[in-house]
Amino acid sequence: WFLGAKFAALPNAQYWTPEGGAYIANYGAICHPGGRDIRMGALRALWEALQAGNGSFMGESQVAGQPCQQWQVKNPQIGNMSMCVGVDGIPRSLIVEAAASLVGSSNIFVSSHNLTFTEIRTGSASRASSLQPTTCPPQKHASCEASNISYLQVLRFSHGEPWGHVSDRDTFDWNSFVLTSAGFLGSSQYLLTYNLEVNTSYGPWRECDYNAATNKSVCTELPAHLAGLVSRVSSEALSGKPGVLGDYGQCEANDVVGSWLLFPSQGKCDEGQNVGDQGCTWQLLSWKVFDFQTLEKTFSAKFGNVTRLLSTGKPPFRDIQRMAKAAMTETPVVAASA
């Protein structure tokens, strides 16, 4: 996975139960009943389409010297899948390209897959009988107990959506900078920074995907009493409260992997209001837009190759955070608040 060796100590194993059960990732930080998750959504849907006879046979092929038959299934609303299946009916390779219409443009990377299967075991040798079914606990929608007013800076990668708005858009904090950047390198032109005042009684995570055609974000819904709270989760839901199945860092420190935050339109303070007035939970104080390639060049000229720096640091790479902030002070902004 893109986390790399520096995050090898983090639990990032993923389990999928095709017949239902639960999708469990990161040793329990994520637990989805029925095995459904945004990372696996395209794979599951395309797999089921192929099983239903909606695929196309593309011809004979080989994977690592093993003969297999190449199959393909395409759906513009879901994505594309290519699979090479051996004579024993077991896939030898699997490629999934998720569609933006299904997962949102920012989730294409983590929702797509390029897998080659080796050391395949079947029957008793697979030890499949030792796998125990897991039931996800009921999801409790609640806010964090802390209810303080805090100032924070968050960031967001962008392809160029209208500036000056943060409502219903995914953002990440500085401890998440290196990890989240790894998923966007080469795919986003801009890096935005936002300074906000927020109520830290955080709510559960909600997924918001920006639709460039309609200039609107489409978000999953939360119960009405939580809809206005700032949503928070550990980056990629990699960590949570130890030993609590399905806790993905809504209220935890998330010091190693950082946090993602989302500021719902329902909680935005109107002009002239303070956080807390009439239940508003956040207000945007200022923002800046940087061309990411220009920022990278400034960083490299001032501090050297980031890959080398990563090799000597450890998460959350506070030295690199400090360097990136310093590079920002010497990089021209594309746009900024008044």
PDB file of N, CA, C and O in Angstrom, residues 70 109 219:
ATOM      1  N   GLN A  70      -8.356 -14.187 -19.480  1.00  0.00           N
ATOM      2  CA  GLN A  70      -8.566 -12.779 -19.150  1.00  0.00           C
ATOM      3  C   GLN A  70     -10.033 -12.399 -19.332  1.00  0.00           C
ATOM      4  O   GLN A  70     -10.616 -12.601 -20.396  1.00  0.00           O
ATOM      5  N   PHE A 109      -7.860   6.750  -5.941  1.00  0.00           N
ATOM      6  CA  PHE A 109      -6.584   6.076  -5.663  1.00  0.00           C
ATOM      7  C   PHE A 109      -6.756   4.948  -4.649  1.00  0.00           C
ATOM      8  O   PHE A 109      -6.309   3.822  -4.871  1.00  0.00           O
ATOM      9  N   CYS A 219     -22.985  14.676   0.456  1.00  0.00           N
ATOM     10  CA  CYS A 219     -22.488  14.113   1.716  1.00  0.00           C
ATOM     11  C   CYS A 219     -23.420  13.038   2.255  1.00  0.00           C
ATOM     12  O   CYS A 219     -24.645  13.107   2.065  1.00  0.00           O
TER      13      CYS A 219
END
